[in-house]
CSV table of C-alpha atoms and ligand atoms in Angstrom, one decimal:
chain,number,residue,atom,x,y,z
A,279,MET,CA,-103.4,89.7,-96.8
A,280,GLY,CA,-104.4,93.2,-98.3
A,281,VAL,CA,-103.0,96.6,-97.6
A,282,THR,CA,-104.6,98.8,-95.0
A,283,THR,CA,-104.4,102.5,-95.4
A,284,VAL,CA,-104.1,104.7,-92.3
A,285,ASP,CA,-103.5,108.4,-91.8
A,286,ILE,CA,-100.9,107.9,-89.0
A,287,ALA,CA,-98.8,104.8,-88.1
A,288,ILE,CA,-97.0,104.9,-84.8
A,289,VAL,CA,-94.1,102.4,-84.7
A,290,GLY,CA,-93.6,101.5,-81.1
A,291,GLY,CA,-96.1,101.5,-78.2
A,292,GLY,CA,-93.5,102.2,-75.5
A,293,LEU,CA,-93.9,105.3,-73.2
A,294,VAL,CA,-93.5,107.8,-76.1
A,295,GLY,CA,-95.6,106.0,-78.8
A,296,ALA,CA,-98.4,105.2,-76.2
A,297,SER,CA,-98.4,108.8,-75.1
A,298,LEU,CA,-98.8,109.9,-78.8
A,299,GLY,CA,-101.7,107.5,-79.3
A,300,CYS,CA,-103.5,109.0,-76.2
A,301,ALA,CA,-102.8,112.5,-77.3
A,302,LEU,CA,-104.3,111.9,-80.7
A,303,ALA,CA,-107.7,111.0,-79.2
A,304,PRO,CA,-109.4,114.3,-79.8
A,305,LEU,CA,-108.1,114.4,-83.5
A,306,ILE,CA,-109.4,110.9,-84.1
A,307,GLU,CA,-112.7,111.9,-82.8
A,308,ARG,CA,-112.9,115.3,-84.5
A,309,HIS,CA,-111.3,114.5,-87.9
A,310,GLY,CA,-111.9,110.7,-88.1
A,311,LEU,CA,-108.2,110.1,-88.3
A,312,ARG,CA,-107.3,106.5,-88.9
A,313,VAL,CA,-104.4,105.7,-86.5
A,314,ALA,CA,-102.5,102.4,-86.0
A,315,VAL,CA,-100.1,101.8,-83.1
A,316,ILE,CA,-97.7,98.8,-83.6
A,317,GLU,CA,-95.9,97.4,-80.6
A,318,ALA,CA,-93.5,94.4,-80.8
A,319,ALA,CA,-93.4,93.3,-77.2
A,320,PRO,CA,-96.4,91.4,-75.8
A,321,LEU,CA,-98.0,93.3,-72.9
A,322,ALA,CA,-98.5,91.9,-69.5
A,323,ALA,CA,-102.1,90.7,-69.2
A,324,GLN,CA,-104.3,93.5,-68.1
A,325,SER,CA,-107.9,92.9,-67.3
A,326,GLY,CA,-110.5,95.6,-68.0
A,327,SER,CA,-109.9,99.3,-68.2
A,328,ASP,CA,-108.9,99.9,-64.6
A,329,PRO,CA,-105.1,99.8,-64.7
A,330,LEU,CA,-104.9,99.3,-61.0
A,331,ALA,CA,-107.2,96.2,-61.0
A,332,ASP,CA,-104.3,93.6,-61.1
A,333,TYR,CA,-101.3,95.9,-60.7
A,334,GLN,CA,-98.6,94.4,-58.5
A,335,PRO,CA,-96.2,97.1,-57.4
A,336,SER,CA,-92.8,95.4,-57.5
A,337,PHE,CA,-89.7,96.2,-55.4
A,338,ASP,CA,-87.7,95.9,-58.7
A,339,VAL,CA,-89.5,98.4,-60.9
A,340,ARG,CA,-87.7,101.0,-62.9
A,341,ALA,CA,-89.0,104.5,-62.3
A,342,SER,CA,-88.6,107.9,-64.1
A,343,ALA,CA,-88.5,111.5,-62.9
A,344,ILE,CA,-91.4,113.2,-64.4
A,345,SER,CA,-91.2,117.0,-64.6
A,346,LEU,CA,-93.9,119.4,-63.6
A,347,GLY,CA,-94.4,120.3,-67.3
A,348,SER,CA,-95.0,116.6,-68.0
A,349,ARG,CA,-97.6,116.5,-65.4
A,350,TRP,CA,-99.4,119.3,-67.2
A,351,HIS,CA,-99.2,117.4,-70.4
A,352,PHE,CA,-100.6,114.2,-68.7
A,353,GLU,CA,-103.4,116.4,-67.3
A,354,ALA,CA,-104.2,117.6,-70.8
A,355,LEU,CA,-104.4,113.9,-71.9
A,356,GLY,CA,-106.7,113.1,-69.0
A,357,ALA,CA,-104.3,110.6,-67.7
A,358,TRP,CA,-102.9,112.4,-64.6
A,359,ALA,CA,-105.7,111.4,-62.2
A,360,GLU,CA,-104.7,107.7,-62.7
A,361,LEU,CA,-100.9,108.3,-63.0
A,362,VAL,CA,-100.7,110.2,-59.7
A,363,ARG,CA,-101.9,107.2,-57.7
A,364,GLU,CA,-98.4,105.7,-58.0
A,365,ALA,CA,-96.5,108.9,-58.1
A,366,THR,CA,-94.1,110.4,-55.5
A,367,ALA,CA,-93.7,114.1,-55.4
A,368,ILE,CA,-90.2,115.6,-55.5
A,369,GLU,CA,-90.2,118.4,-53.0
A,370,THR,CA,-86.5,119.1,-52.9
A,371,ILE,CA,-83.6,118.5,-55.2
A,372,HIS,CA,-80.2,118.3,-53.4
A,373,VAL,CA,-77.1,118.5,-55.5
A,374,SER,CA,-73.7,117.8,-54.1
A,375,GLU,CA,-70.2,116.8,-55.1
A,376,ARG,CA,-68.0,114.2,-53.3
A,377,GLY,CA,-65.0,115.7,-51.5
A,378,ARG,CA,-66.3,119.3,-51.9
A,379,LEU,CA,-68.1,121.5,-49.4
A,380,GLY,CA,-71.4,123.0,-50.5
A,381,ALA,CA,-74.6,121.7,-51.8
A,382,THR,CA,-77.4,123.2,-53.8
A,383,ARG,CA,-81.0,122.7,-52.7
A,384,LEU,CA,-83.9,123.5,-54.9
A,385,THR,CA,-87.2,123.4,-53.1
A,386,ALA,CA,-90.8,123.4,-54.4
A,387,GLN,CA,-91.7,125.9,-51.8
A,388,GLU,CA,-89.2,128.5,-53.0
A,389,MET,CA,-90.3,127.9,-56.6
A,390,GLY,CA,-93.9,128.4,-55.6
A,391,VAL,CA,-95.0,125.0,-56.9
A,392,GLU,CA,-96.6,122.0,-55.4
A,393,ALA,CA,-93.7,119.7,-56.5
A,394,LEU,CA,-90.6,120.2,-58.6
A,395,GLY,CA,-91.5,116.8,-60.3
A,396,TYR,CA,-92.7,113.3,-59.7
A,397,VAL,CA,-91.2,109.9,-59.7
A,398,MET,CA,-93.2,107.3,-61.4
A,399,PRO,CA,-92.8,103.6,-61.9
A,400,ASN,CA,-92.4,103.1,-65.8
A,401,ALA,CA,-94.6,99.9,-65.6
A,402,TRP,CA,-97.4,102.0,-64.0
A,403,MET,CA,-97.1,104.7,-66.6
A,404,GLY,CA,-97.2,102.0,-69.3
A,405,ARG,CA,-100.3,100.4,-67.8
A,406,VAL,CA,-102.2,103.6,-67.6
A,407,LEU,CA,-101.4,104.7,-71.1
A,408,HIS,CA,-102.1,101.3,-72.6
A,409,ALA,CA,-105.5,101.2,-70.8
A,410,ARG,CA,-106.4,104.5,-72.3
A,411,LEU,CA,-105.2,103.3,-75.8
A,412,GLY,CA,-107.5,100.3,-75.5
A,413,GLU,CA,-110.5,102.7,-75.1
A,414,GLN,CA,-109.7,104.6,-78.2
A,415,ALA,CA,-110.9,104.1,-81.8
A,416,LEU,CA,-107.5,103.1,-83.1
A,417,ASP,CA,-105.9,100.0,-84.6
A,418,TRP,CA,-103.7,98.6,-81.7
A,419,GLN,CA,-101.4,95.9,-83.2
A,420,CYS,CA,-99.7,94.1,-80.4
A,421,PRO,CA,-97.6,92.0,-80.5
A,422,ALA,CA,-96.5,92.9,-84.0
A,423,ARG,CA,-93.2,94.1,-85.3
A,424,VAL,CA,-92.6,96.5,-88.2
A,425,GLU,CA,-90.2,94.4,-90.2
A,426,SER,CA,-89.6,96.9,-93.1
A,427,ILE,CA,-90.4,100.4,-94.1
A,428,ALA,CA,-90.3,101.8,-97.6
A,429,PRO,CA,-91.1,105.3,-98.9
A,430,GLN,CA,-94.1,105.8,-101.2
A,431,PRO,CA,-95.2,108.8,-103.3
A,432,GLU,CA,-97.4,109.8,-100.3
A,433,GLY,CA,-96.1,108.3,-97.0
A,434,HIS,CA,-94.6,105.0,-96.3
A,435,ARG,CA,-95.4,101.3,-96.6
A,436,LEU,CA,-94.9,99.1,-93.5
A,437,ALA,CA,-94.6,95.4,-93.5
A,438,LEU,CA,-95.6,93.8,-90.2
A,439,SER,CA,-94.5,90.5,-88.7
A,440,ASN,CA,-98.1,89.3,-88.5
A,441,GLY,CA,-98.3,89.5,-92.3
A,442,GLU,CA,-100.2,92.7,-92.5
A,443,THR,CA,-99.2,95.7,-94.6
A,444,LEU,CA,-100.0,99.3,-93.7
A,445,GLU,CA,-99.7,102.4,-95.9
A,446,ALA,CA,-99.5,105.5,-93.8
A,447,GLY,CA,-99.5,109.1,-94.8
A,448,LEU,CA,-97.5,109.9,-91.6
A,449,THR,CA,-95.3,107.4,-89.9
A,450,VAL,CA,-93.9,108.2,-86.5
A,451,LEU,CA,-90.9,106.3,-85.5
A,452,ALA,CA,-91.2,105.8,-81.7
A,453,ASP,CA,-89.3,102.5,-81.7
A,454,GLY,CA,-86.6,103.5,-79.2
A,455,GLY,CA,-84.0,103.7,-82.0
A,456,ARG,CA,-82.8,100.1,-81.9
A,457,SER,CA,-84.9,98.5,-84.6
A,458,GLY,CA,-82.8,99.6,-87.6
A,459,LEU,CA,-85.8,101.2,-89.4
A,460,LYS,CA,-84.4,104.8,-89.2
A,461,GLU,CA,-81.1,103.5,-90.8
A,462,ARG,CA,-83.1,101.8,-93.5
A,463,LEU,CA,-84.5,105.2,-94.4
A,464,GLY,CA,-81.0,106.7,-94.6
A,465,ILE,CA,-81.2,108.5,-91.3
A,466,ALA,CA,-77.9,108.4,-89.5
A,467,SER,CA,-77.2,109.2,-85.9
A,468,ARG,CA,-74.5,111.0,-84.1
A,469,THR,CA,-73.2,108.9,-81.1
A,470,THR,CA,-71.0,110.2,-78.4
A,471,PRO,CA,-70.2,107.5,-75.9
A,472,TYR,CA,-69.8,108.7,-72.3
A,473,GLU,CA,-67.6,105.8,-71.5
A,474,GLN,CA,-70.0,105.2,-68.6
A,475,SER,CA,-72.7,102.8,-67.5
A,476,ALA,CA,-75.7,103.4,-65.2
A,477,LEU,CA,-76.5,100.8,-62.7
A,478,ILE,CA,-80.2,101.0,-61.7
A,479,ALA,CA,-81.8,99.4,-58.7
A,480,THR,CA,-84.5,100.0,-56.1
A,481,LEU,CA,-83.4,100.5,-52.5
A,482,GLU,CA,-85.0,100.5,-49.1
A,483,VAL,CA,-83.8,103.3,-46.9
A,484,GLY,CA,-83.5,103.7,-43.2
A,485,ARG,CA,-84.9,107.2,-42.8
A,486,PRO,CA,-87.8,108.8,-44.5
A,487,HIS,CA,-86.7,110.5,-47.8
A,488,ARG,CA,-89.2,113.4,-47.3
A,489,GLY,CA,-89.6,113.8,-51.1
A,490,VAL,CA,-85.9,114.7,-51.6
A,491,ALA,CA,-84.2,113.7,-54.9
A,492,PHE,CA,-80.4,113.6,-54.5
A,493,GLU,CA,-77.9,114.1,-57.3
A,494,ARG,CA,-74.3,113.5,-56.2
A,495,PHE,CA,-71.4,114.1,-58.6
A,496,ALA,CA,-68.2,112.2,-58.1
A,497,PRO,CA,-65.1,111.8,-60.3
A,498,ASP,CA,-66.2,108.4,-61.7
A,499,GLY,CA,-69.7,109.8,-62.5
A,500,PRO,CA,-72.9,111.1,-61.0
A,501,LEU,CA,-75.2,109.1,-58.6
A,502,ALA,CA,-78.8,110.0,-58.2
A,503,LEU,CA,-81.4,108.7,-55.7
A,504,LEU,CA,-85.1,109.4,-56.5
A,505,PRO,CA,-87.9,109.1,-53.9
A,506,LEU,CA,-90.5,106.4,-54.4
A,507,GLN,CA,-93.6,105.5,-52.4
A,508,GLY,CA,-92.9,104.2,-48.9
A,509,ASN,CA,-89.3,104.0,-47.8
A,510,ARG,CA,-87.9,103.1,-51.2
A,511,MET,CA,-85.8,105.0,-53.6
A,512,GLU,CA,-84.6,104.5,-57.1
A,513,LEU,CA,-80.8,104.4,-57.5
A,514,ILE,CA,-79.1,105.5,-60.8
A,515,TRP,CA,-75.4,105.0,-60.2
A,516,THR,CA,-73.0,105.9,-62.9
A,517,HIS,CA,-69.8,103.9,-63.2
A,518,GLU,CA,-66.8,104.3,-65.5
A,519,LYS,CA,-67.3,101.9,-68.3
A,520,GLY,CA,-66.2,98.3,-67.2
A,521,ARG,CA,-66.1,99.2,-63.5
A,522,GLU,CA,-69.8,98.4,-63.1
A,523,GLN,CA,-69.0,94.7,-63.4
A,524,ALA,CA,-67.2,94.6,-60.1
A,525,THR,CA,-70.2,96.4,-58.3
A,526,LEU,CA,-72.6,94.0,-60.1
A,527,ALA,CA,-70.7,91.0,-58.8
A,528,LEU,CA,-71.0,92.1,-55.2
A,529,ASP,CA,-73.4,90.3,-52.9
A,530,ASP,CA,-76.2,92.6,-51.6
A,531,ALA,CA,-74.6,93.3,-48.2
A,532,ALA,CA,-71.2,94.3,-49.9
A,533,PHE,CA,-73.1,96.3,-52.6
A,534,LEU,CA,-75.0,98.3,-49.9
A,535,ALA,CA,-71.8,98.9,-48.0
A,536,ARG,CA,-70.0,100.3,-51.1
A,537,LEU,CA,-73.0,102.5,-51.9
A,538,GLN,CA,-73.1,103.7,-48.4
A,539,ALA,CA,-69.5,104.7,-48.7
A,540,ALA,CA,-70.2,106.6,-51.9
A,541,PHE,CA,-73.4,108.3,-50.8
A,542,GLY,CA,-73.1,108.8,-47.0
A,543,GLU,CA,-75.9,108.7,-44.5
A,544,ARG,CA,-78.3,111.4,-45.8
A,545,VAL,CA,-81.1,108.8,-45.9
A,546,GLY,CA,-79.8,106.7,-43.1
A,547,ARG,CA,-78.6,103.1,-43.7
A,548,PHE,CA,-79.4,101.4,-47.0
A,549,ARG,CA,-81.4,98.2,-45.9
A,550,ARG,CA,-82.2,96.3,-49.0
A,551,VAL,CA,-81.5,96.3,-52.8
A,552,GLY,CA,-83.6,94.9,-55.5
A,553,ALA,CA,-82.5,93.5,-59.0
A,554,ARG,CA,-79.7,95.5,-60.5
A,555,HIS,CA,-79.7,96.5,-64.2
A,556,VAL,CA,-77.0,98.1,-66.2
A,557,TYR,CA,-77.3,100.5,-69.1
A,558,PRO,CA,-74.4,101.7,-71.2
A,559,LEU,CA,-74.5,105.4,-71.7
A,560,SER,CA,-74.0,107.6,-74.8
A,561,LEU,CA,-75.6,110.6,-76.2
A,562,VAL,CA,-77.3,109.5,-79.4
A,563,THR,CA,-79.1,112.0,-81.7
A,564,ALA,CA,-80.7,111.4,-85.0
A,565,ARG,CA,-79.4,113.6,-87.8
A,566,GLU,CA,-83.0,114.1,-89.1
A,567,THR,CA,-86.2,114.0,-87.1
A,568,ALA,CA,-88.8,115.1,-89.7
A,569,ARG,CA,-89.3,114.6,-93.4
A,570,PRO,CA,-92.4,114.5,-95.5
A,571,GLY,CA,-94.5,111.7,-94.1
A,572,LEU,CA,-92.1,110.9,-91.2
A,573,ALA,CA,-91.5,112.1,-87.7
A,574,VAL,CA,-88.9,110.6,-85.3
A,575,LEU,CA,-89.7,110.8,-81.6
A,576,GLY,CA,-88.4,109.7,-78.2
A,577,ASN,CA,-85.3,107.6,-77.8
A,578,ALA,CA,-85.3,107.1,-81.6
A,579,ALA,CA,-84.7,110.9,-81.9
A,580,HIS,CA,-82.5,111.4,-78.8
A,581,SER,CA,-81.1,109.2,-76.1
A,582,LEU,CA,-79.6,111.2,-73.3
A,583,HIS,CA,-77.6,110.6,-70.0
A,584,PRO,CA,-80.3,109.7,-67.5
A,585,VAL,CA,-78.9,111.6,-64.6
A,586,ALA,CA,-80.6,114.9,-65.5
A,587,GLY,CA,-83.9,112.9,-65.9
A,588,GLN,CA,-84.8,114.8,-69.1
A,589,GLY,CA,-85.2,112.0,-71.8
A,590,PHE,CA,-88.8,111.2,-71.5
A,591,ASN,CA,-89.8,114.7,-70.5
A,592,LEU,CA,-88.3,116.1,-73.6
A,593,ALA,CA,-89.9,113.3,-75.7
A,594,LEU,CA,-93.4,114.2,-74.2
A,595,ARG,CA,-93.0,117.8,-75.3
A,596,GLY,CA,-92.2,116.4,-78.7
A,597,VAL,CA,-95.4,114.4,-78.6
A,598,MET,CA,-97.5,117.5,-77.7
A,599,ASP,CA,-95.8,119.7,-80.3
A,600,LEU,CA,-96.6,117.1,-83.0
A,601,VAL,CA,-100.2,116.9,-82.0
A,602,THR,CA,-100.5,120.8,-82.0
A,603,THR,CA,-98.9,121.0,-85.4
A,604,LEU,CA,-101.2,118.3,-86.8
A,605,GLU,CA,-104.3,120.0,-85.1
A,606,SER,CA,-103.7,123.3,-86.8
A,607,GLY,CA,-102.6,121.7,-90.1
A,608,LEU,CA,-105.8,119.5,-90.3
A,609,ALA,CA,-107.9,122.6,-89.6
A,610,GLU,CA,-106.3,124.2,-92.6
A,611,GLY,CA,-106.9,121.2,-94.8
A,612,HIS,CA,-103.4,119.6,-94.7
A,613,LYS,CA,-102.9,115.9,-94.6
A,614,PRO,CA,-100.9,114.6,-91.5
A,615,GLY,CA,-97.7,114.0,-93.4
A,616,ASP,CA,-97.5,117.1,-95.5
A,617,MET,CA,-94.1,118.6,-95.9
A,618,ALA,CA,-95.3,122.0,-94.6
A,619,LEU,CA,-96.5,120.4,-91.4
A,620,MET,CA,-93.4,118.4,-90.8
A,621,GLN,CA,-91.3,121.5,-91.3
A,622,THR,CA,-93.5,123.4,-88.8
A,623,PHE,CA,-93.1,120.5,-86.3
A,624,GLU,CA,-89.3,120.5,-86.8
A,625,ALA,CA,-89.1,124.3,-86.3
A,626,ARG,CA,-91.1,124.0,-83.1
A,627,ARG,CA,-88.9,121.2,-81.7
A,628,GLU,CA,-85.3,122.3,-82.7
A,629,ARG,CA,-84.6,124.8,-80.0
A,630,ASP,CA,-86.0,122.8,-77.0
A,631,ARG,CA,-84.2,119.7,-78.1
A,632,HIS,CA,-80.9,121.6,-78.6
A,633,ASN,CA,-81.2,123.3,-75.3
A,634,VAL,CA,-82.0,120.1,-73.3
A,635,ILE,CA,-79.3,118.2,-74.9
A,636,ARG,CA,-76.8,120.9,-74.3
A,637,PHE,CA,-78.0,121.3,-70.7
A,638,SER,CA,-77.8,117.6,-69.7
A,639,ASP,CA,-74.6,116.9,-71.7
A,640,GLY,CA,-73.0,120.0,-70.1
A,641,LEU,CA,-74.1,118.9,-66.6
A,642,ILE,CA,-72.3,115.6,-67.1
A,643,ARG,CA,-69.2,117.1,-68.6
A,644,LEU,CA,-69.0,119.9,-66.0
A,645,PHE,CA,-69.4,117.6,-62.9
A,646,GLY,CA,-68.5,114.2,-64.2
A,647,LEU,CA,-65.0,114.8,-65.5
A,648,ASP,CA,-61.9,114.1,-63.4
A,649,HIS,CA,-59.4,116.8,-64.3
A,650,PRO,CA,-57.5,118.8,-61.7
A,651,LEU,CA,-58.4,122.1,-63.4
A,652,LEU,CA,-62.0,121.4,-63.3
A,653,SER,CA,-62.3,120.6,-59.6
A,654,HIS,CA,-62.3,124.3,-58.7
A,655,ALA,CA,-64.8,125.1,-61.5
A,656,ARG,CA,-67.0,122.3,-60.3
A,657,ALA,CA,-67.1,123.6,-56.6
A,658,ALA,CA,-67.5,127.2,-57.8
A,659,GLY,CA,-70.3,126.0,-60.0
A,660,LEU,CA,-72.2,124.5,-57.1
A,661,VAL,CA,-71.5,127.5,-54.8
A,662,GLY,CA,-72.3,129.8,-57.7
A,663,LEU,CA,-75.6,128.1,-58.2
A,664,ASN,CA,-76.3,128.6,-54.6
A,665,LEU,CA,-75.5,132.3,-54.8
A,666,ALA,CA,-76.8,133.3,-58.1
A,667,GLY,CA,-80.6,133.3,-57.8
A,668,PRO,CA,-81.6,133.7,-61.4
A,669,LEU,CA,-79.2,131.0,-62.6
A,670,ARG,CA,-80.4,128.6,-60.0
A,671,ARG,CA,-84.0,129.4,-60.9
A,672,THR,CA,-83.2,128.7,-64.5
A,673,LEU,CA,-81.7,125.3,-63.6
A,674,ALA,CA,-84.8,124.5,-61.5
A,675,ARG,CA,-87.2,125.6,-64.2
A,676,ARG,CA,-85.3,123.5,-66.8
A,677,ALA,CA,-85.3,120.5,-64.5
A,678,MET,CA,-89.1,121.0,-64.1
A,679,GLY,CA,-89.5,121.1,-67.8
A,680,ILE,CA,-91.2,124.4,-67.9
A,681,GLU,CA,-88.3,126.4,-69.4
A,682,ARG,CA,-87.2,125.7,-73.0
B,935,FAD,C1,-81.4,104.2,-66.8
B,935,FAD,C2,-82.4,105.2,-67.4
B,935,FAD,C3,-83.1,106.0,-66.6
B,935,FAD,C4,-83.9,107.1,-67.1
B,935,FAD,N1,-84.5,107.9,-66.4
B,935,FAD,C5,-85.3,108.9,-66.9
B,935,FAD,C6,-86.0,109.8,-66.0
B,935,FAD,O1,-85.9,109.8,-64.8
B,935,FAD,N2,-86.8,110.8,-66.6
B,935,FAD,C7,-86.9,110.9,-68.0
B,935,FAD,O2,-87.6,111.8,-68.5
B,935,FAD,N3,-86.2,110.0,-68.8
B,935,FAD,C8,-85.5,109.0,-68.3
B,935,FAD,N4,-84.9,108.1,-69.1
B,935,FAD,C9,-85.2,108.1,-70.5
B,935,FAD,C10,-86.5,107.4,-70.9
B,935,FAD,O3,-86.4,106.1,-70.3
B,935,FAD,C11,-86.6,107.4,-72.3
B,935,FAD,O4,-86.7,108.6,-72.8
B,935,FAD,C12,-87.9,106.6,-72.7
B,935,FAD,O5,-88.0,105.3,-72.2
B,935,FAD,C13,-88.0,106.6,-74.2
B,935,FAD,O6,-89.2,105.9,-74.5
B,935,FAD,P1,-89.5,105.4,-76.1
B,935,FAD,O7,-90.9,105.1,-76.1
B,935,FAD,O8,-88.9,106.4,-77.0
B,935,FAD,O9,-88.5,104.2,-76.3
B,935,FAD,P2,-88.6,102.7,-75.7
B,935,FAD,O10,-89.0,102.7,-74.2
B,935,FAD,O11,-87.4,102.0,-76.0
B,935,FAD,O12,-89.9,102.1,-76.5
B,935,FAD,C14,-89.9,101.7,-77.8
B,935,FAD,C15,-90.8,100.7,-78.0
B,935,FAD,O13,-90.9,100.3,-79.4
B,935,FAD,C16,-91.0,98.9,-79.6
B,935,FAD,N5,-90.5,98.6,-80.9
B,935,FAD,C17,-89.1,98.6,-81.2
B,935,FAD,N6,-89.0,98.2,-82.5
B,935,FAD,C18,-90.1,98.0,-83.0
B,935,FAD,C19,-90.6,97.6,-84.2
B,935,FAD,N7,-89.8,97.4,-85.3
B,935,FAD,N8,-92.0,97.4,-84.4
B,935,FAD,C20,-92.9,97.7,-83.4
B,935,FAD,N9,-92.5,98.0,-82.2
B,935,FAD,C21,-91.1,98.2,-82.0
B,935,FAD,C22,-90.4,98.4,-78.3
B,935,FAD,O14,-90.8,97.0,-78.1
B,935,FAD,C23,-90.7,99.3,-77.3
B,935,FAD,O15,-91.9,99.1,-76.6
B,935,FAD,C24,-84.1,107.1,-68.5
B,935,FAD,C25,-83.4,106.3,-69.4
B,935,FAD,C26,-82.5,105.3,-68.8
B,935,FAD,C27,-81.7,104.4,-69.8
């Protein structure tokens, strides 16, 4: 098979790669960019361009908290009108700490916004984005795996599992960071294990959640409940490494009883739990995220603790910044992978990335550690947040993804 030359190759068609593919639509149209998206996992069958046509909402779906800032980005991509059909608005964020008095409530009303954020099934987001990709003039290679990547004088050469070879001026690694491609290019990562695992499941709750997202901090790690459509909520329950196995092994009734004891009755009795999934947690950051002909996005660039709900939101801002950089660069006659453009992109991203990583890592360390000296600081932190208006607003604005 021959070699196909493209301007941009996106490795990975997950939430981040697919968002980038959609965001590139105007540039494909205006500048005739040749774009390929390569996704290793076969997609569930989807008939036609209506993503809802054969969508089966599942009790077991994983969902993500999408910030208000991300909603604006999805609006810019023209995808929000579809996405909102399965979204649940977060009207209040309730932050508390086990064994301490005091809770912090952040409300959409006091912030003067319609919602603080939204909770969206990942499968639904994927469907909507993939349906849009299918309508675009790009080369959608799925299922196909990028087996190897090699630098060329201008860009990179990619060998695909289906026998094809691509030469791309700009390669965007959006592969989630587990394929080894980054390492093959000599890009190392900094890994800080949290010594924790997140147990994820969908719950049915006894009382209406009224759009409240709960974050509860406990000595063994934080627990979050996010509102879903109907009387369902998404549970993200952090455990000290190793301890999640005992919780996993419980039958449903015993699991719900243990959760009830840890969380209390704020949403009534927990009635049902779906499939439980466990994710080991670490902070992983790539030491380099841009070079001539290469950009690293999403989990490949940064994998954060999920409790602050920031990973995808941060990644989507990276997607939008990359597209803005490319847009102005192309207008000035640059090629997509030019060093000057990649430097501009990195300069745009650095501060936001640094701030969000520091914010979510700090949140875990401040509330998640069990140390006698920290307990007062934690309580003061919560009460302090309640008292100190500007600080509380900053916290809310960052959670909403509209403060960098
Ligand atoms: C438990 C948990 C809860 C979370 N909750 C939130 C939340 O509430 N809000 C939020 O903002 N973020 C959240 N996150 C983070 C969010 O899930 C990630 O930021 C997001 O999924 C990253 O998407 P991605 O596309 O970069 O990576 P992935 O989702 O891993 O996608 C990578 C894609 O690349 C493909 N691929 C891999 N290797 C190759 C290859 N060699 N060739 C071709 N394709 C390849 C894979 O098949 C995959 O489809 C959470 C994370 C976890 C673990």
